[in-house]
Amino acid sequence: MERTDEAATDPGNAADPVVRTPHGAVRGRHEHGIAVFRGIPYAAPPFGPRRFRPPVPPEPWDGVRDAGAFGPTPPKPPYSEAFARYLSDPVVPGDDCLNLNVWTPAPDPGARLPVLVWIHGGALTRGSSAVPVYDGSAFARNGVVLVSFNYRLGVEGYGLFPDAPPNPGLRDQIAALEWVQHAVAAFGGDPHRVTVFGESAGAISIGALLASPRARGLFRRAVLQSGPPESTERDTVRRLVRRMAARLKVPATAAAFAGVDRALLAEAQAEAARRSGPLLGGPAFGIVVDGDLVPRDPLAALLDGASADVPLLLGWTSDEYRLWLVPTGLTEHIDRLGPVALAGAMARCHCGPEVPRGYRAARSGAPASELVGQMLTDRLLRYPLHRLAGSRTGGGRAPAHVYEFAWPSRRPGLGACHALELGFVFDSSGVPEAEQLTGPGAPRELAREMHSAWVRYATDGDPGWPAWDPTRPVRVFGGGGDPVAHGLRDREMALWAAASARAEPRPAGSGAGGGSFLGSATPLSALRRLRRPGATRRR
């Protein structure tokens, strides 16, 4: 439900900070020397006649609205039990889910501090700004205004219908960034020094924002963590919508879906997408080329020079794939299938046998799960980011800095998996929700190193290591060796460059590098059999 007038004008404590936004005044809280504002609406509730429609501004309010607690989170299915052990995803009920939060050391218009805007991940189907790992206190203590926000997820934000505009979730993100431009100065931020950063689906979203004319001028720098610029094939999204429509016994239209209870819709979405996965493919929700908000595939647009004046910080973890294989028990199944799994990976990546041969030569004695996992990670994630960094080495384009997070989790089998770096970037690795991934006793010095690099980047654009050039410097966090490695993963990237040169061109909107990182329309029976624990090789 929306807040009542009484809740919105809660008098609070006279000592609490009050800031006026374009839609009304909000009262935050002083917490350990910083000012925190939570649950500020940047758009109206996206339900009723506004469901599946572009966001519109919230209704202005009189008095002072209380901003002491996180606002409602968008509708979403819960993580499966396997992933819930590692990933936190709070649920706050209510309609007013298009809201944001601000951490600031000085809610003073004269402060003019650098601003970081966080876009959370979760495969565009889960997550929110209320995840405790995303607490912005450390950034505020270091002189940066941190803004985080919610956006519509899953079918509510990325369903494709004949009677509604595409990409409403991405439109929400643009609305939040527009709010930042208009309001962040009152919180002590400088609207001309905004850096967006995001991980996984958040980074993929930033890739689309960089390629979107509508987002031009809304931020000065961008950080893409473990997510490549990409688009998803329209039919990939339509197939998932049709699956949901069949389960719900309604037409595959926005009008029909708008009449379905949001909890039931989330349940149908989870069931319809049960066999899809970031590495293994299948129907999925993703950002689509729409000729307007996203005029063309984001990676192609960026390689051709879109947002070439926006500096970039790009990176990945050493063992991205382990977050999807270890919790589900797929590691052992892939190892047992061996050559069959490698054949499935070749089909998923649209490559020939020379690629797995190259990986075997570089990783003598490695199990099939490592070969498959690294192949898929490189093809779908690292290679597009590597190409993007390479496009920034000449022609007067803004620089790119590249990193790899290599510290292995203390949870068995996870290694340096996808999302592990988040507690270190936010310097929140000591909170219980971060320890779900890191295990106990994560190194504080590593958190200080990585967090400080992000602070420096937001402040002056220099994270503390050389920009990408022909020597290909990569800052390695937690690797135990030299902090800067040159030509890291060059051998694997050369394999994919050669494979891409041999492959036939794929149509626009088919995803970066021959398949979306969030999902793919390519049917791979060999890999699909791996999705079910207990699956065996078909004889």
Coordinates of C-alpha atoms in Angstrom, one line a residue:
M1 CA 0.0 0.0 0.0
E2 CA 1.0 3.6 -0.5
R3 CA 2.0 5.6 2.6
T4 CA -0.8 7.5 4.2
D5 CA -0.6 11.3 4.6
E6 CA 0.0 10.7 8.3
A7 CA 3.0 8.4 7.6
A8 CA 4.3 10.7 5.0
T9 CA 4.3 13.7 7.3
D10 CA 5.6 12.0 10.4
P11 CA 7.2 14.8 12.5
G12 CA 10.2 12.6 13.5
N13 CA 13.0 14.0 15.6
A14 CA 13.8 17.7 15.4
A15 CA 17.5 16.7 15.2
D16 CA 17.0 14.5 12.1
P17 CA 18.2 15.9 8.8
V18 CA 15.5 17.3 6.5
V19 CA 16.0 17.8 2.7
R20 CA 13.6 19.2 0.1
T21 CA 13.3 17.1 -3.1
P22 CA 11.4 18.1 -6.3
H23 CA 8.3 16.4 -4.9
G24 CA 8.5 17.4 -1.2
A25 CA 10.6 17.4 1.9
V26 CA 12.0 14.2 3.4
R27 CA 13.3 13.5 6.9
G28 CA 16.3 11.1 7.2
R29 CA 18.4 9.9 10.1
H30 CA 21.8 10.6 11.5
E31 CA 23.7 7.3 11.6
H32 CA 27.3 7.2 12.9
G33 CA 28.1 10.7 11.6
I34 CA 26.4 10.5 8.2
A35 CA 22.9 11.3 7.0
V36 CA 20.8 8.5 5.6
F37 CA 17.5 8.9 3.7
R38 CA 15.6 5.7 2.6
G39 CA 12.5 5.0 0.6
I40 CA 12.2 8.3 -1.3
P41 CA 9.9 7.9 -4.2
Y42 CA 11.3 8.9 -7.6
A43 CA 8.3 7.7 -9.6
A44 CA 4.6 6.8 -8.9
P45 CA 3.6 3.3 -7.9
P46 CA 3.7 1.2 -11.2
F47 CA 0.4 -0.6 -10.6
G48 CA -3.3 -0.1 -11.6
P49 CA -3.5 1.9 -14.8
R50 CA 0.3 2.4 -14.7
R51 CA 1.2 -1.3 -14.7
F52 CA 3.6 -2.2 -17.6
R53 CA 3.7 1.5 -18.6
P54 CA 6.6 4.0 -18.5
P55 CA 7.2 5.6 -15.1
V56 CA 5.6 8.9 -14.2
P57 CA 6.6 11.3 -11.4
P58 CA 5.2 10.7 -8.0
E59 CA 2.4 12.9 -6.5
P60 CA 3.9 15.8 -4.6
W61 CA 3.3 15.7 -0.8
D62 CA 2.9 18.4 1.8
G63 CA 4.7 18.5 5.0
V64 CA 7.8 16.3 5.7
R65 CA 7.8 12.7 4.6
D66 CA 9.6 10.2 6.8
A67 CA 12.5 8.6 5.0
G68 CA 13.8 6.4 7.9
A69 CA 13.2 3.0 6.4
F70 CA 13.7 1.2 3.1
G71 CA 10.7 1.5 0.9
P72 CA 8.7 -1.3 -0.7
T73 CA 10.6 -3.7 -3.1
P74 CA 9.3 -4.6 -6.5
P75 CA 7.4 -7.8 -7.0
K76 CA 9.8 -10.8 -7.5
P77 CA 10.0 -14.5 -6.9
P78 CA 12.3 -15.6 -4.1
Y79 CA 15.7 -17.3 -4.8
S80 CA 15.6 -21.0 -4.8
E81 CA 16.8 -22.7 -1.6
A82 CA 20.1 -23.5 -3.2
F83 CA 20.9 -19.8 -3.9
A84 CA 19.2 -18.3 -0.8
R85 CA 22.0 -19.8 1.2
Y86 CA 24.4 -17.5 -0.5
L87 CA 22.4 -14.4 -1.6
S88 CA 20.3 -12.1 0.5
D89 CA 17.1 -10.6 -1.1
P90 CA 14.8 -8.8 1.4
V91 CA 11.2 -8.2 0.7
V92 CA 9.4 -5.0 1.8
P93 CA 5.7 -5.1 1.0
G94 CA 3.9 -2.2 -0.6
D95 CA 3.0 -0.4 -3.8
D96 CA 5.5 2.5 -3.8
C97 CA 8.4 0.3 -5.0
L98 CA 10.0 2.9 -7.3
N99 CA 12.0 4.5 -4.5
L100 CA 15.6 5.3 -3.8
N101 CA 18.0 5.9 -0.9
V102 CA 20.8 8.4 -0.2
W103 CA 23.8 8.2 2.1
T104 CA 25.6 11.6 2.5
P105 CA 28.3 13.0 4.8
A106 CA 26.9 16.6 4.3
P107 CA 23.3 17.2 3.2
D108 CA 24.3 20.7 2.2
P109 CA 23.8 22.2 -1.3
G110 CA 27.2 23.9 -1.0
A111 CA 29.1 20.6 -0.5
R112 CA 29.3 19.6 -4.2
L113 CA 30.6 16.1 -3.5
P114 CA 31.1 13.3 -6.0
V115 CA 28.1 11.0 -6.5
L116 CA 28.0 7.2 -7.0
V117 CA 24.7 5.7 -8.2
W118 CA 24.3 2.0 -7.6
I119 CA 22.3 -0.3 -9.9
H120 CA 21.8 -3.7 -8.3
G121 CA 22.0 -7.1 -10.1
G122 CA 19.9 -10.2 -9.9
A123 CA 19.4 -11.3 -13.5
L124 CA 16.7 -8.5 -13.9
T125 CA 14.4 -10.7 -11.9
R126 CA 15.6 -10.4 -8.3
G127 CA 17.4 -8.0 -5.9
S128 CA 16.7 -4.5 -4.6
S129 CA 18.4 -1.6 -3.0
A130 CA 17.5 -2.9 0.4
V131 CA 20.2 -5.7 0.3
P132 CA 22.4 -5.1 3.4
V133 CA 25.6 -5.6 1.4
Y134 CA 24.7 -2.4 -0.5
D135 CA 24.9 -0.2 2.5
G136 CA 26.4 3.1 1.4
S137 CA 27.8 4.2 4.8
A138 CA 31.4 3.6 3.9
F139 CA 31.2 5.6 0.8
A140 CA 29.6 8.5 2.7
R141 CA 32.3 8.4 5.3
N142 CA 34.8 8.7 2.5
G143 CA 33.3 11.9 1.1
V144 CA 31.0 10.4 -1.6
V145 CA 27.2 10.7 -1.8
L146 CA 25.8 7.2 -2.5
V147 CA 22.4 6.8 -4.2
S148 CA 20.8 3.4 -4.7
F149 CA 17.3 2.6 -6.2
N150 CA 14.8 0.0 -7.1
Y151 CA 13.5 -0.7 -10.5
R152 CA 10.8 -3.0 -11.9
L153 CA 12.0 -6.6 -12.4
G154 CA 11.1 -9.7 -14.4
V155 CA 7.9 -9.6 -16.4
E156 CA 6.8 -6.3 -14.7
G157 CA 10.0 -4.6 -15.9
Y158 CA 11.1 -6.6 -19.0
G159 CA 8.2 -8.5 -20.4
L160 CA 7.6 -7.9 -24.1
F161 CA 3.9 -7.3 -25.1
P162 CA 2.2 -6.1 -28.2
D163 CA 0.2 -3.5 -26.2
A164 CA 2.9 -1.9 -24.0
P165 CA 6.3 -0.2 -24.5
P166 CA 9.3 -2.5 -24.0
N167 CA 12.0 -2.1 -21.3
P168 CA 9.9 -0.4 -18.6
G169 CA 12.6 -1.4 -16.0
L170 CA 15.3 0.4 -17.9
R171 CA 12.9 3.4 -18.2
D172 CA 12.7 3.3 -14.4
Q173 CA 16.5 3.5 -14.2
I174 CA 16.5 6.6 -16.4
A175 CA 13.8 8.2 -14.3
A176 CA 15.9 7.6 -11.1
L177 CA 19.0 9.1 -12.8
E178 CA 16.9 12.1 -13.8
W179 CA 15.8 12.5 -10.2
V180 CA 19.5 12.5 -9.2
Q181 CA 20.2 15.3 -11.7
H182 CA 17.4 17.4 -10.2
A183 CA 17.7 16.5 -6.5
V184 CA 21.2 15.3 -5.5
A185 CA 22.6 18.8 -5.0
A186 CA 20.3 19.3 -2.0
F187 CA 21.9 16.2 -0.4
G188 CA 25.4 17.6 -0.9
G189 CA 26.1 15.9 -4.3
D190 CA 27.4 17.4 -7.5
P191 CA 25.1 16.5 -10.4
H192 CA 28.0 17.1 -12.8
R193 CA 30.1 14.4 -11.0
V194 CA 27.8 11.4 -11.1
T195 CA 29.3 7.9 -11.6
V196 CA 27.0 5.0 -12.2
F197 CA 28.1 1.5 -11.1
G198 CA 26.4 -1.8 -11.2
E199 CA 27.1 -5.5 -11.0
S200 CA 25.8 -8.4 -13.2
A201 CA 22.3 -7.2 -14.5
G202 CA 23.2 -3.8 -13.1
A203 CA 26.3 -3.7 -15.3
I204 CA 24.3 -4.9 -18.3
S205 CA 21.8 -2.1 -17.6
I206 CA 24.6 0.4 -17.6
G207 CA 25.8 -0.9 -21.0
A208 CA 22.3 -0.2 -22.3
L209 CA 22.2 3.3 -20.6
L210 CA 25.6 4.1 -22.2
A211 CA 24.1 3.2 -25.6
S212 CA 20.8 5.0 -25.1
P213 CA 20.3 8.6 -26.4
R214 CA 17.8 9.1 -23.6
A215 CA 20.4 8.6 -20.9
R216 CA 22.9 11.0 -22.5
G217 CA 24.3 13.5 -19.9
L218 CA 22.9 11.7 -16.9
F219 CA 26.3 10.5 -15.6
R220 CA 29.9 11.3 -16.2
R221 CA 31.6 7.9 -15.6
A222 CA 30.5 4.3 -15.5
V223 CA 31.6 1.1 -13.7
L224 CA 30.6 -2.3 -15.1
Q225 CA 31.2 -5.2 -12.7
S226 CA 30.7 -8.7 -14.1
G227 CA 28.2 -7.8 -16.7
P228 CA 28.7 -7.1 -20.4
P229 CA 26.8 -4.6 -22.7
E230 CA 24.3 -6.8 -24.4
S231 CA 20.7 -7.1 -25.7
T232 CA 18.4 -10.1 -25.5
E233 CA 16.7 -11.6 -28.6
R234 CA 13.1 -10.4 -28.6
D235 CA 11.9 -14.0 -29.2
T236 CA 13.8 -15.1 -26.1
V237 CA 11.6 -12.8 -24.0
R238 CA 8.4 -13.5 -25.9
R239 CA 8.8 -17.3 -25.3
L240 CA 9.0 -16.7 -21.6
V241 CA 6.0 -14.5 -21.7
R242 CA 4.1 -17.1 -23.7
R243 CA 5.1 -19.8 -21.2
M244 CA 3.7 -17.6 -18.4
A245 CA 0.5 -16.9 -20.3
A246 CA -0.1 -20.6 -20.8
R247 CA 0.4 -21.3 -17.1
L248 CA -1.9 -18.5 -16.1
K249 CA -4.4 -19.3 -18.9
V250 CA -4.6 -15.7 -20.1
P251 CA -3.5 -14.0 -23.4
A252 CA 0.1 -12.9 -23.7
T253 CA -0.8 -9.2 -23.5
A254 CA 0.0 -6.5 -21.0
A255 CA -3.7 -5.9 -20.5
A256 CA -4.3 -9.5 -19.5
F257 CA -1.2 -9.7 -17.3
A258 CA -2.2 -6.5 -15.5
G259 CA -5.3 -8.2 -14.2
V260 CA -3.2 -11.0 -12.5
D261 CA -2.3 -10.7 -8.9
R262 CA 1.4 -9.7 -8.6
A263 CA 2.3 -12.6 -6.3
L264 CA 0.7 -15.1 -8.7
L265 CA 2.5 -13.5 -11.6
A266 CA 5.9 -13.8 -9.8
E267 CA 5.1 -17.5 -9.0
A268 CA 4.3 -18.2 -12.7
Q269 CA 7.4 -16.4 -13.7
A270 CA 9.6 -18.5 -11.4
E271 CA 8.1 -21.7 -12.7
A272 CA 8.3 -20.7 -16.4
A273 CA 12.0 -19.8 -16.0
R274 CA 12.9 -22.8 -13.9
R275 CA 15.3 -24.3 -16.5
S276 CA 16.9 -21.1 -17.6
G277 CA 20.2 -19.8 -16.2
P278 CA 22.9 -17.2 -16.8
L279 CA 25.4 -19.7 -18.2
L280 CA 23.2 -22.5 -19.5
G281 CA 20.7 -20.3 -21.4
G282 CA 17.0 -20.8 -22.0
P283 CA 14.2 -18.2 -22.2
A284 CA 14.9 -15.2 -20.0
F285 CA 14.0 -11.6 -19.4
G286 CA 16.5 -9.0 -20.8
I287 CA 16.9 -5.6 -22.3
V288 CA 15.7 -5.7 -25.9
V289 CA 16.5 -3.5 -28.9
D290 CA 13.4 -1.3 -29.4
G291 CA 14.6 1.3 -31.9
D292 CA 13.9 4.1 -29.4
L293 CA 15.3 3.7 -25.9
V294 CA 17.8 1.1 -27.1
P295 CA 18.2 1.8 -30.8
R296 CA 20.7 -1.0 -31.4
D297 CA 22.7 -3.7 -29.6
P298 CA 24.6 -1.9 -26.8
L299 CA 27.9 -3.6 -27.4
A300 CA 27.9 -2.8 -31.1
A301 CA 26.9 0.8 -30.4
L302 CA 29.7 1.2 -27.8
L303 CA 32.3 -0.4 -30.0
D304 CA 31.2 2.1 -32.8
G305 CA 31.7 5.0 -30.5
A306 CA 28.5 5.6 -28.5
S307 CA 29.4 7.4 -25.2
A308 CA 33.1 7.3 -26.2
D309 CA 33.6 10.4 -24.0
V310 CA 32.4 8.5 -20.8
P311 CA 35.4 6.9 -18.9
L312 CA 34.8 3.3 -18.0
L313 CA 35.9 0.9 -15.2
L314 CA 35.4 -2.7 -16.2
G315 CA 36.0 -6.0 -14.5
W316 CA 35.1 -9.5 -13.4
T317 CA 35.9 -12.2 -10.9
S318 CA 38.3 -15.1 -11.5
D319 CA 35.7 -17.8 -11.1
E320 CA 32.4 -16.1 -12.1
Y321 CA 30.8 -19.4 -13.1
R322 CA 31.1 -21.1 -9.7
L323 CA 28.1 -19.2 -8.3
W324 CA 25.8 -21.0 -10.8
L325 CA 27.5 -24.4 -10.8
V326 CA 28.4 -25.0 -7.1
P327 CA 25.1 -24.2 -5.3
T328 CA 23.1 -26.3 -7.8
G329 CA 25.5 -29.3 -7.7
L330 CA 26.1 -29.0 -11.4
T331 CA 29.9 -29.2 -11.0
E332 CA 29.9 -32.9 -10.3
H333 CA 27.4 -33.6 -13.2
I334 CA 29.5 -31.7 -15.7
D335 CA 32.6 -33.5 -14.6
R336 CA 30.8 -36.8 -15.0
L337 CA 29.6 -35.9 -18.5
G338 CA 33.0 -34.6 -19.6
P339 CA 33.1 -34.5 -23.5
V340 CA 29.3 -34.2 -23.7
A341 CA 29.4 -31.1 -21.5
L342 CA 32.2 -29.6 -23.5
A343 CA 30.2 -30.2 -26.7
G344 CA 27.2 -28.4 -25.1
A345 CA 29.5 -25.5 -24.2
M346 CA 30.8 -25.3 -27.8
A347 CA 27.2 -25.0 -29.1
R348 CA 26.3 -22.4 -26.4
C349 CA 29.3 -20.3 -27.4
H350 CA 29.1 -21.0 -31.2
C351 CA 32.6 -22.1 -31.5
G352 CA 34.6 -25.1 -32.9
P353 CA 36.7 -27.7 -31.1
E354 CA 39.8 -25.6 -31.3
V355 CA 38.5 -23.5 -28.4
P356 CA 38.2 -26.3 -25.8
R357 CA 41.5 -27.6 -27.1
G358 CA 43.1 -24.3 -26.3
Y359 CA 41.6 -24.3 -22.8
R360 CA 42.8 -27.8 -22.1
A361 CA 46.3 -26.8 -23.2
A362 CA 46.2 -23.8 -20.8
R363 CA 44.7 -25.8 -17.9
S364 CA 46.3 -29.2 -18.1
G365 CA 44.5 -31.6 -15.8
A366 CA 41.6 -29.3 -15.1
P367 CA 38.2 -30.9 -14.7
A368 CA 35.5 -30.5 -17.3
S369 CA 33.5 -28.2 -15.0
E370 CA 36.4 -25.7 -14.9
L371 CA 36.9 -25.8 -18.7
V372 CA 33.1 -25.4 -19.4
G373 CA 32.7 -22.7 -16.7
Q374 CA 35.7 -20.6 -17.9
M375 CA 34.8 -21.0 -21.5
L376 CA 31.3 -19.8 -21.0
T377 CA 32.4 -17.0 -18.7
D378 CA 35.0 -15.8 -21.2
R379 CA 32.8 -15.9 -24.2
L380 CA 29.7 -14.4 -22.6
L381 CA 31.3 -11.9 -20.2
R382 CA 35.0 -11.3 -20.3
Y383 CA 35.5 -11.2 -24.1
P384 CA 32.8 -8.5 -24.6
L385 CA 34.3 -6.4 -21.8
H386 CA 37.8 -7.0 -23.2
R387 CA 36.7 -5.8 -26.6
L388 CA 35.1 -2.7 -25.0
A389 CA 38.3 -1.8 -23.2
G390 CA 40.3 -2.3 -26.4
S391 CA 38.0 0.1 -28.2
R392 CA 39.2 2.9 -25.8
T393 CA 42.9 2.9 -26.6
G394 CA 42.9 5.5 -29.4
G395 CA 40.9 8.0 -31.4
G396 CA 40.5 10.4 -28.5
R397 CA 38.1 8.2 -26.6
A398 CA 37.9 8.3 -22.9
P399 CA 40.0 5.7 -21.0
A400 CA 39.0 2.3 -19.6
H401 CA 40.5 0.7 -16.5
V402 CA 40.2 -3.0 -16.0
Y403 CA 40.3 -5.2 -12.9
E404 CA 40.0 -8.8 -11.8
F405 CA 38.9 -9.9 -8.4
A406 CA 40.8 -13.1 -7.5
W407 CA 40.4 -13.6 -3.7
P408 CA 38.7 -17.1 -3.2
S409 CA 35.7 -17.3 -0.9
R410 CA 36.0 -19.3 2.3
R411 CA 32.8 -21.1 1.5
P412 CA 33.7 -24.5 0.0
G413 CA 33.9 -24.6 -3.8
L414 CA 32.9 -21.0 -4.6
G415 CA 36.4 -19.7 -5.4
A416 CA 36.4 -16.1 -6.6
C417 CA 32.8 -16.4 -7.8
H418 CA 30.2 -14.0 -9.3
A419 CA 29.2 -11.2 -6.9
L420 CA 31.9 -12.1 -4.3
E421 CA 33.5 -8.6 -4.8
L422 CA 30.4 -6.7 -3.7
G423 CA 31.1 -6.7 0.0
F424 CA 34.6 -5.5 -0.7
V425 CA 33.5 -2.6 -3.1
F426 CA 31.0 -1.4 -0.5
D427 CA 33.4 -2.2 2.4
S428 CA 30.5 -4.1 4.0
S429 CA 32.2 -7.6 4.0
G430 CA 31.6 -7.9 7.7
V431 CA 27.8 -7.9 7.6
P432 CA 26.2 -11.4 7.9
E433 CA 24.7 -11.1 4.4
A434 CA 28.1 -10.6 2.9
E435 CA 29.5 -13.5 4.8
Q436 CA 26.9 -15.7 3.1
L437 CA 29.3 -15.6 0.1
T438 CA 32.7 -14.8 1.7
G439 CA 32.5 -17.0 4.7
P440 CA 33.9 -15.7 8.0
G441 CA 36.9 -13.4 8.4
A442 CA 37.1 -11.8 5.0
P443 CA 40.3 -9.7 4.7
R444 CA 39.6 -6.1 5.8
E445 CA 42.7 -4.8 4.1
L446 CA 41.4 -6.1 0.7
A447 CA 38.1 -4.4 1.3
R448 CA 39.8 -1.1 2.0
E449 CA 41.9 -1.4 -1.1
M450 CA 39.0 -2.1 -3.4
H451 CA 36.6 0.3 -1.8
S452 CA 39.3 3.1 -1.9
A453 CA 39.8 2.5 -5.6
W454 CA 36.1 3.0 -6.3
V455 CA 36.1 6.2 -4.1
R456 CA 39.1 7.5 -6.1
Y457 CA 37.4 6.7 -9.4
A458 CA 34.2 8.6 -8.4
T459 CA 36.3 11.5 -7.2
D460 CA 38.7 12.1 -10.0
G461 CA 38.5 9.2 -12.5
D462 CA 41.8 7.5 -11.5
P463 CA 41.3 4.2 -9.5
G464 CA 45.0 3.9 -8.9
W465 CA 46.4 1.8 -11.8
P466 CA 47.2 2.4 -15.4
A467 CA 44.4 2.8 -18.0
W468 CA 44.0 0.1 -20.7
D469 CA 46.7 0.5 -23.4
P470 CA 48.5 -1.9 -25.8
T471 CA 50.2 -3.6 -22.7
R472 CA 46.7 -4.4 -21.3
P473 CA 47.2 -3.7 -17.6
V474 CA 44.7 -5.4 -15.2
R475 CA 44.5 -4.6 -11.5
V476 CA 44.2 -7.9 -9.7
F477 CA 42.6 -7.7 -6.3
G478 CA 43.4 -10.5 -3.8
G479 CA 45.5 -12.5 -6.2
G480 CA 48.6 -12.7 -4.0
G481 CA 51.0 -11.7 -6.7
D482 CA 51.8 -8.4 -8.5
P483 CA 48.8 -6.0 -8.1
V484 CA 49.0 -5.1 -11.8
A485 CA 49.2 -7.9 -14.4
H486 CA 49.8 -7.2 -18.1
G487 CA 48.1 -9.3 -20.8
L488 CA 46.1 -11.3 -18.2
R489 CA 43.9 -13.9 -20.1
D490 CA 45.3 -12.9 -23.5
R491 CA 45.6 -16.5 -24.5
E492 CA 41.9 -17.1 -24.0
M493 CA 40.8 -13.8 -25.5
A494 CA 42.8 -14.7 -28.6
L495 CA 40.9 -17.9 -28.9
W496 CA 37.6 -16.1 -28.9
A497 CA 38.8 -13.4 -31.3
A498 CA 39.7 -16.1 -33.8
A499 CA 36.4 -17.9 -33.2
S500 CA 34.5 -14.7 -33.8
A501 CA 36.4 -14.0 -37.0
R502 CA 35.3 -17.5 -38.3
A503 CA 31.7 -17.2 -37.2
E504 CA 29.0 -15.8 -39.4
P505 CA 27.6 -12.4 -38.4
R506 CA 24.6 -12.7 -36.1
P507 CA 21.6 -10.4 -36.4
A508 CA 21.2 -7.3 -34.3
G509 CA 19.8 -7.8 -30.9
S510 CA 21.1 -11.4 -30.6
G511 CA 23.2 -10.6 -27.5
A512 CA 26.9 -9.8 -27.1
G513 CA 29.3 -12.3 -28.4
G514 CA 26.7 -14.7 -29.7
G515 CA 24.4 -15.2 -26.7
S516 CA 23.0 -13.2 -23.8
F517 CA 24.8 -13.5 -20.5
L518 CA 21.4 -13.7 -18.8
G519 CA 19.9 -16.2 -21.2
S520 CA 19.9 -17.5 -24.7
A521 CA 17.5 -18.7 -27.2
T522 CA 19.9 -21.5 -28.3
P523 CA 18.4 -24.9 -27.3
L524 CA 21.2 -27.1 -26.0
S525 CA 20.0 -30.5 -24.9
A526 CA 23.3 -31.5 -23.6
L527 CA 23.5 -28.6 -21.2
R528 CA 19.8 -28.7 -20.3
R529 CA 20.2 -32.2 -18.9
L530 CA 22.7 -30.7 -16.5
R531 CA 20.1 -28.3 -15.0
R532 CA 18.4 -31.0 -12.9
P533 CA 20.5 -32.5 -10.1
G534 CA 20.6 -36.2 -10.6
A535 CA 20.4 -35.9 -14.4
T536 CA 22.5 -38.6 -16.2
R537 CA 23.9 -38.9 -19.6
R538 CA 21.4 -40.0 -22.2
R539 CA 22.4 -43.3 -23.7

